[in-house]
Amino acid sequence: MTNTNYWGLTVLDIAIVVIYFIVIVIIAIRAARLVKSRDDYFMAGRRFGKLIQTFAAFGQATSVENVTTTTTMVNSNGASGIWAMLAGGLVNLPVFWMTSIWYRRLRMLTLGDFFEERYGSKRMAAFYALCQTIFFVLIAAIGLVAMSKTVSAIAAKPVSELNQVERVEYNKALEREKLETADFELLSAVQQKRLVKLQELNPKKEYSYVNENMLIILVAFITLLYASIGGLAAAFMVDLIQGMFIILLSILLIPFAIAKINLQFGSQGALGAFETMHKVFPASFMEIWGSPSLIEFSWYWILGFSVMIVITTAVQANQMTACGSAKNDYTARYGFVSGMLLK
């Protein structure tokens, strides 16, 4: 069960992925049986309880682009980078407590319907729908690309298994790295021209058993399949499963990270790992409110960004479905606020 096959994954890894996709398809088929009207398709009959509503809000607020953005910001700005995710969420909780009931009481299917009703204009509703479509296409694209690159890195090819074409490009990448580490002024004219040419070619150094484009197409197709067949009920049930795994895997990362730090730096225990972090990183990296050397997330940036998020909250298309599908007003409020707090 632990032998690696030609995909670079173990049989157990592949079995878990296959089972996951099978479960998603089964959920879509079962949810499709409950779809009898537009209200069933877009709002799941407004029958969801607190558990589904909580993980629906959590799932809609937690996605791949959040992970990549937060990781990048923390890597470059230290602890203050966490405000790239927290700034809007924490300040928005009181706002969500009030607005979630409003969406539930509108009794509409989409926010496009609200814009048409509010302004008496189908053109306004169409313009809003177009803007939200562009926004979600971009978000989906970012998520799919990040997912494919993550899986590709997990299923990386060892150098010994590269084919002839890949090995040639790999060697060019190594040559480029070697030239870039040297002082450009000390390189000969031939080496300088060679470096410029290699930088233009931008050869790949890492290869994977997984074709990123095919993986994106596959995942996009399965997502489209269960969403189009089962509607909102299928989407929220998948959010429930994914949300539980996101929380579980996030917690499991912590002991592995501590063990990695202790192994690399010779420290011991959880406290030892944190002591090592304080020794290795500059003091500015531990400033949650930013510092003179890392001023991107200052208190006034956090305040300004939070206000901006509060103002734009009301027009996010997913607000209607995340709140309007609850079985009653209190469930809508409880589910959405608890889901955002859980994030």
Short mmCIF file of C-alpha atoms in Angstrom, two decimals:
data_model
loop_
_atom_site.label_atom_id
_atom_site.label_comp_id
_atom_site.label_asym_id
_atom_site.label_seq_id
_atom_site.Cartn_x
_atom_site.Cartn_y
_atom_site.Cartn_z
CA MET A 1 0.00 0.00 0.00
CA THR A 2 2.96 2.34 0.41
CA ASN A 3 4.76 1.64 -2.87
CA THR A 4 4.87 4.63 -5.21
CA ASN A 5 3.33 4.15 -8.62
CA TYR A 6 3.95 6.11 -11.82
CA TRP A 7 1.81 9.01 -10.60
CA GLY A 8 4.21 9.66 -7.77
CA LEU A 9 1.54 8.85 -5.20
CA THR A 10 0.92 5.80 -3.04
CA VAL A 11 -2.01 3.49 -3.69
CA LEU A 12 -3.60 4.74 -0.47
CA ASP A 13 -3.32 8.36 -1.65
CA ILE A 14 -5.00 7.56 -4.94
CA ALA A 15 -7.72 5.50 -3.23
CA ILE A 16 -8.60 8.43 -0.92
CA VAL A 17 -8.81 10.86 -3.85
CA VAL A 18 -11.00 8.47 -5.87
CA ILE A 19 -13.31 7.82 -2.90
CA TYR A 20 -13.61 11.56 -2.32
CA PHE A 21 -14.73 12.22 -5.89
CA ILE A 22 -17.15 9.27 -5.78
CA VAL A 23 -18.72 10.66 -2.59
CA ILE A 24 -19.13 14.06 -4.25
CA VAL A 25 -20.93 12.53 -7.23
CA ILE A 26 -23.19 10.51 -4.91
CA ILE A 27 -24.04 13.69 -2.99
CA ALA A 28 -24.93 15.44 -6.26
CA ILE A 29 -27.21 12.58 -7.35
CA ARG A 30 -29.00 12.44 -3.97
CA ALA A 31 -29.38 16.22 -3.89
CA ALA A 32 -30.79 16.23 -7.42
CA ARG A 33 -33.71 14.10 -6.23
CA LEU A 34 -34.77 16.92 -3.90
CA VAL A 35 -34.78 19.57 -6.63
CA LYS A 36 -38.40 20.17 -7.65
CA SER A 37 -38.39 23.93 -8.22
CA ARG A 38 -36.18 26.97 -8.68
CA ASP A 39 -36.31 27.56 -4.93
CA ASP A 40 -35.03 24.01 -4.34
CA TYR A 41 -32.20 24.48 -6.82
CA PHE A 42 -31.00 27.94 -5.80
CA MET A 43 -31.90 27.87 -2.08
CA ALA A 44 -32.23 24.14 -1.27
CA GLY A 45 -35.81 24.72 -0.18
CA ARG A 46 -34.61 26.99 2.66
CA ARG A 47 -34.39 24.00 5.00
CA PHE A 48 -30.77 23.94 6.24
CA GLY A 49 -29.98 23.86 9.95
CA LYS A 50 -27.10 25.31 11.98
CA LEU A 51 -24.48 22.69 11.06
CA ILE A 52 -24.88 23.06 7.29
CA GLN A 53 -25.19 26.84 7.53
CA THR A 54 -22.01 27.09 9.61
CA PHE A 55 -19.92 25.08 7.19
CA ALA A 56 -21.55 26.75 4.19
CA ALA A 57 -20.34 30.12 5.48
CA PHE A 58 -16.97 28.62 6.41
CA GLY A 59 -16.59 27.03 2.97
CA GLN A 60 -17.51 30.19 1.09
CA ALA A 61 -15.08 32.24 3.17
CA THR A 62 -12.21 29.74 3.00
CA SER A 63 -10.62 28.96 -0.33
CA VAL A 64 -7.27 28.37 -1.97
CA GLU A 65 -6.60 32.03 -2.72
CA ASN A 66 -6.97 32.80 1.02
CA VAL A 67 -4.26 30.26 1.80
CA THR A 68 -1.85 31.48 -0.86
CA THR A 69 -2.40 35.16 -0.02
CA THR A 70 -2.01 34.67 3.73
CA THR A 71 1.06 32.44 3.32
CA THR A 72 2.71 34.97 1.03
CA MET A 73 1.94 37.91 3.33
CA VAL A 74 3.17 36.11 6.46
CA ASN A 75 6.32 34.99 4.65
CA SER A 76 7.17 38.55 3.63
CA ASN A 77 5.72 40.51 6.58
CA GLY A 78 5.91 38.16 9.53
CA ALA A 79 3.06 37.74 12.02
CA SER A 80 1.39 40.98 10.86
CA GLY A 81 0.70 39.30 7.50
CA ILE A 82 -2.18 37.43 9.11
CA TRP A 83 -4.19 40.65 8.82
CA ALA A 84 -4.51 39.97 5.09
CA MET A 85 -7.18 37.48 6.17
CA LEU A 86 -8.29 38.71 9.60
CA ALA A 87 -8.80 42.39 8.87
CA GLY A 88 -12.17 41.98 7.19
CA GLY A 89 -13.42 38.90 9.00
CA LEU A 90 -13.13 40.04 12.63
CA VAL A 91 -14.55 43.52 12.10
CA ASN A 92 -17.32 42.12 9.93
CA LEU A 93 -18.72 39.73 12.56
CA PRO A 94 -21.05 42.31 14.19
CA VAL A 95 -22.14 43.41 10.72
CA PHE A 96 -22.89 39.82 9.70
CA TRP A 97 -24.92 39.38 12.88
CA MET A 98 -27.26 42.11 11.63
CA THR A 99 -27.25 41.59 7.85
CA SER A 100 -27.64 37.79 7.75
CA ILE A 101 -31.28 38.11 8.81
CA TRP A 102 -31.92 40.71 6.12
CA TYR A 103 -30.87 38.30 3.37
CA ARG A 104 -33.08 35.60 4.90
CA ARG A 105 -36.10 37.91 4.99
CA LEU A 106 -35.70 39.17 1.43
CA ARG A 107 -37.11 35.83 0.20
CA MET A 108 -35.32 36.26 -3.12
CA LEU A 109 -33.17 33.78 -5.01
CA THR A 110 -30.24 36.00 -5.98
CA LEU A 111 -28.94 39.49 -5.26
CA GLY A 112 -29.56 40.22 -8.94
CA ASP A 113 -33.27 39.96 -8.14
CA PHE A 114 -32.77 42.45 -5.32
CA PHE A 115 -31.08 44.98 -7.63
CA GLU A 116 -33.92 44.66 -10.12
CA GLU A 117 -36.52 45.13 -7.38
CA ARG A 118 -34.66 47.96 -5.66
CA TYR A 119 -33.90 50.05 -8.75
CA GLY A 120 -36.68 48.84 -11.02
CA SER A 121 -34.16 48.05 -13.73
CA LYS A 122 -33.30 44.77 -15.40
CA ARG A 123 -30.18 46.42 -16.81
CA MET A 124 -28.91 47.14 -13.30
CA ALA A 125 -29.49 43.50 -12.34
CA ALA A 126 -27.71 42.32 -15.50
CA PHE A 127 -24.75 44.64 -14.84
CA TYR A 128 -24.46 43.34 -11.28
CA ALA A 129 -24.64 39.74 -12.51
CA LEU A 130 -21.90 40.44 -15.08
CA CYS A 131 -19.59 41.98 -12.44
CA GLN A 132 -20.10 39.07 -10.06
CA THR A 133 -19.57 36.53 -12.84
CA ILE A 134 -16.22 38.09 -13.75
CA PHE A 135 -15.24 38.18 -10.07
CA PHE A 136 -16.08 34.53 -9.40
CA VAL A 137 -14.45 33.35 -12.63
CA LEU A 138 -11.22 35.00 -11.46
CA ILE A 139 -11.55 33.50 -7.98
CA ALA A 140 -12.22 30.04 -9.41
CA ALA A 141 -9.26 30.37 -11.77
CA ILE A 142 -6.92 31.34 -8.93
CA GLY A 143 -8.17 28.42 -6.85
CA LEU A 144 -7.81 25.87 -9.63
CA VAL A 145 -4.31 27.01 -10.55
CA ALA A 146 -3.17 26.98 -6.91
CA MET A 147 -4.68 23.52 -6.44
CA SER A 148 -2.99 22.13 -9.55
CA LYS A 149 0.41 23.52 -8.57
CA THR A 150 0.09 22.07 -5.07
CA VAL A 151 -0.80 18.61 -6.38
CA SER A 152 1.92 18.86 -9.01
CA ALA A 153 4.51 19.58 -6.31
CA ILE A 154 3.31 16.62 -4.23
CA ALA A 155 3.64 14.30 -7.22
CA ALA A 156 7.05 15.65 -8.28
CA LYS A 157 9.26 13.54 -10.54
CA PRO A 158 12.70 12.56 -9.22
CA VAL A 159 15.60 13.57 -11.49
CA SER A 160 16.31 9.92 -12.24
CA GLU A 161 12.92 9.54 -13.98
CA LEU A 162 13.08 12.59 -16.23
CA ASN A 163 12.89 11.84 -19.93
CA GLN A 164 15.48 13.11 -22.40
CA VAL A 165 13.70 16.37 -23.22
CA GLU A 166 12.98 17.13 -19.56
CA ARG A 167 16.57 16.35 -18.55
CA VAL A 168 17.94 18.80 -21.12
CA GLU A 169 15.73 21.58 -19.78
CA TYR A 170 16.56 20.58 -16.20
CA ASN A 171 20.28 20.93 -16.93
CA LYS A 172 19.66 24.36 -18.45
CA ALA A 173 17.84 25.38 -15.26
CA LEU A 174 20.79 24.25 -13.16
CA GLU A 175 23.16 26.16 -15.43
CA ARG A 176 21.03 29.28 -15.07
CA GLU A 177 21.03 28.98 -11.27
CA LYS A 178 24.78 28.62 -11.19
CA LEU A 179 25.32 31.70 -13.38
CA GLU A 180 22.81 33.77 -11.38
CA THR A 181 24.62 33.05 -8.11
CA ALA A 182 27.83 34.52 -9.49
CA ASP A 183 28.62 38.23 -9.74
CA PHE A 184 27.45 39.30 -13.20
CA GLU A 185 30.40 41.68 -13.62
CA LEU A 186 32.86 38.83 -13.03
CA LEU A 187 31.33 36.63 -15.73
CA SER A 188 32.96 36.47 -19.13
CA ALA A 189 31.19 37.96 -22.13
CA VAL A 190 30.17 34.49 -23.28
CA GLN A 191 28.77 33.63 -19.85
CA GLN A 192 26.85 36.89 -19.67
CA LYS A 193 25.22 36.26 -23.06
CA ARG A 194 24.47 32.69 -22.01
CA LEU A 195 22.81 33.88 -18.80
CA VAL A 196 20.63 36.38 -20.66
CA LYS A 197 19.57 33.68 -23.12
CA LEU A 198 18.73 31.22 -20.33
CA GLN A 199 16.68 33.84 -18.52
CA GLU A 200 14.71 34.43 -21.71
CA LEU A 201 14.15 30.68 -22.14
CA ASN A 202 13.20 30.30 -18.45
CA PRO A 203 13.81 26.50 -18.37
CA LYS A 204 11.85 24.35 -15.90
CA LYS A 205 13.66 22.72 -13.03
CA GLU A 206 10.76 20.81 -11.48
CA TYR A 207 8.58 18.26 -13.24
CA SER A 208 5.59 16.27 -12.08
CA TYR A 209 3.77 13.08 -12.91
CA VAL A 210 0.59 15.17 -12.95
CA ASN A 211 -0.42 17.23 -15.96
CA GLU A 212 -1.59 20.52 -14.41
CA ASN A 213 -3.89 21.47 -17.29
CA MET A 214 -5.63 18.08 -17.33
CA LEU A 215 -6.04 18.19 -13.56
CA ILE A 216 -7.66 21.63 -13.74
CA ILE A 217 -10.07 20.41 -16.44
CA LEU A 218 -10.95 17.30 -14.41
CA VAL A 219 -11.62 19.15 -11.15
CA ALA A 220 -13.53 21.94 -12.92
CA PHE A 221 -15.70 19.34 -14.69
CA ILE A 222 -16.53 17.48 -11.47
CA THR A 223 -17.31 20.77 -9.70
CA LEU A 224 -19.57 21.84 -12.56
CA LEU A 225 -21.21 18.41 -12.55
CA TYR A 226 -22.23 18.31 -8.90
CA ALA A 227 -23.20 22.00 -8.82
CA SER A 228 -25.35 21.80 -11.95
CA ILE A 229 -27.03 18.53 -10.95
CA GLY A 230 -27.58 19.03 -7.24
CA GLY A 231 -27.76 22.81 -7.01
CA LEU A 232 -27.11 24.58 -3.72
CA ALA A 233 -27.83 21.49 -1.61
CA ALA A 234 -24.98 19.57 -3.27
CA ALA A 235 -22.62 22.53 -2.99
CA PHE A 236 -23.30 23.02 0.72
CA MET A 237 -23.00 19.30 1.52
CA VAL A 238 -19.61 19.29 -0.19
CA ASP A 239 -18.71 22.41 1.83
CA LEU A 240 -19.55 20.45 4.99
CA ILE A 241 -17.19 17.60 4.09
CA GLN A 242 -14.43 19.88 2.85
CA GLY A 243 -14.73 22.17 5.86
CA MET A 244 -14.27 19.31 8.31
CA PHE A 245 -11.17 18.12 6.45
CA ILE A 246 -9.75 21.65 6.21
CA ILE A 247 -10.01 22.07 9.99
CA LEU A 248 -8.62 18.59 10.69
CA LEU A 249 -5.69 18.92 8.29
CA SER A 250 -4.90 22.45 9.51
CA ILE A 251 -4.59 21.16 13.08
CA LEU A 252 -2.51 18.18 11.94
CA LEU A 253 -0.02 20.53 10.25
CA ILE A 254 1.02 22.01 13.59
CA PRO A 255 2.78 18.97 15.15
CA PHE A 256 4.48 18.20 11.82
CA ALA A 257 5.75 21.79 11.58
CA ILE A 258 7.03 21.65 15.17
CA ALA A 259 8.78 18.33 14.49
CA LYS A 260 10.38 19.75 11.33
CA ILE A 261 11.72 22.81 13.19
CA ASN A 262 13.07 20.67 16.03
CA LEU A 263 14.73 18.29 13.59
CA GLN A 264 16.38 21.06 11.61
CA PHE A 265 17.54 23.23 14.52
CA GLY A 266 18.01 20.66 17.29
CA SER A 267 15.34 22.06 19.60
CA GLN A 268 12.90 19.96 21.61
CA GLY A 269 9.16 20.11 22.25
CA ALA A 270 6.57 22.68 21.22
CA LEU A 271 8.11 25.45 23.34
CA GLY A 272 11.52 24.68 21.89
CA ALA A 273 10.18 25.15 18.36
CA PHE A 274 8.71 28.55 19.26
CA GLU A 275 11.93 29.60 20.97
CA THR A 276 13.80 28.65 17.81
CA MET A 277 11.45 30.78 15.72
CA HIS A 278 12.18 33.79 17.93
CA LYS A 279 15.92 33.20 17.57
CA VAL A 280 15.95 32.65 13.80
CA PHE A 281 13.50 35.36 12.70
CA PRO A 282 14.10 39.08 13.30
CA ALA A 283 12.07 40.66 16.10
CA SER A 284 10.00 42.59 13.53
CA PHE A 285 8.54 39.29 12.26
CA MET A 286 6.84 38.76 15.63
CA GLU A 287 5.06 42.12 15.64
CA ILE A 288 1.36 41.47 15.08
CA TRP A 289 0.68 45.18 14.44
CA GLY A 290 3.61 45.64 12.07
CA SER A 291 6.87 47.46 12.73
CA PRO A 292 9.00 50.29 11.28
CA SER A 293 10.80 47.74 9.07
CA LEU A 294 7.58 45.96 8.04
CA ILE A 295 4.96 48.69 7.72
CA GLU A 296 2.63 47.12 5.16
CA PHE A 297 0.13 46.03 7.84
CA SER A 298 0.10 49.06 10.14
CA TRP A 299 -2.87 49.75 12.40
CA TYR A 300 -4.24 52.42 10.04
CA TRP A 301 -4.02 50.00 7.06
CA ILE A 302 -5.92 47.40 9.08
CA LEU A 303 -8.56 49.99 10.02
CA GLY A 304 -8.95 51.27 6.46
CA PHE A 305 -9.12 47.79 4.95
CA SER A 306 -11.66 46.68 7.55
CA VAL A 307 -13.93 49.63 6.79
CA MET A 308 -13.69 48.91 3.07
CA ILE A 309 -14.63 45.25 3.62
CA VAL A 310 -17.63 46.24 5.75
CA ILE A 311 -18.86 48.59 3.01
CA THR A 312 -18.56 45.95 0.27
CA THR A 313 -20.08 43.11 2.31
CA ALA A 314 -23.66 43.75 1.27
CA VAL A 315 -23.08 43.22 -2.47
CA GLN A 316 -21.26 39.90 -2.38
CA ALA A 317 -23.35 37.41 -4.33
CA ASN A 318 -22.70 34.47 -2.00
CA GLN A 319 -24.26 36.33 0.95
CA MET A 320 -27.76 35.66 -0.35
CA THR A 321 -27.35 31.90 -0.71
CA ALA A 322 -25.31 31.45 2.49
CA CYS A 323 -27.97 33.20 4.58
CA GLY A 324 -31.16 32.83 2.58
CA SER A 325 -31.07 29.01 2.58
CA ALA A 326 -31.44 28.74 6.37
CA LYS A 327 -34.67 27.31 7.80
CA ASN A 328 -35.29 30.38 10.00
CA ASP A 329 -33.88 33.79 10.89
CA TYR A 330 -31.86 32.70 13.92
CA THR A 331 -30.27 29.80 12.01
CA ALA A 332 -29.21 32.21 9.27
CA ARG A 333 -27.60 34.52 11.82
CA TYR A 334 -26.02 31.76 13.89
CA GLY A 335 -24.71 29.81 10.91
CA PHE A 336 -23.12 32.69 9.05
CA VAL A 337 -21.45 34.33 12.06
CA SER A 338 -20.19 31.03 13.50
CA GLY A 339 -18.88 29.98 10.07
CA MET A 340 -16.93 33.21 9.67
CA LEU A 341 -15.61 32.95 13.24
CA LEU A 342 -14.57 29.36 12.57
CA LYS A 343 -12.58 30.56 9.56
#
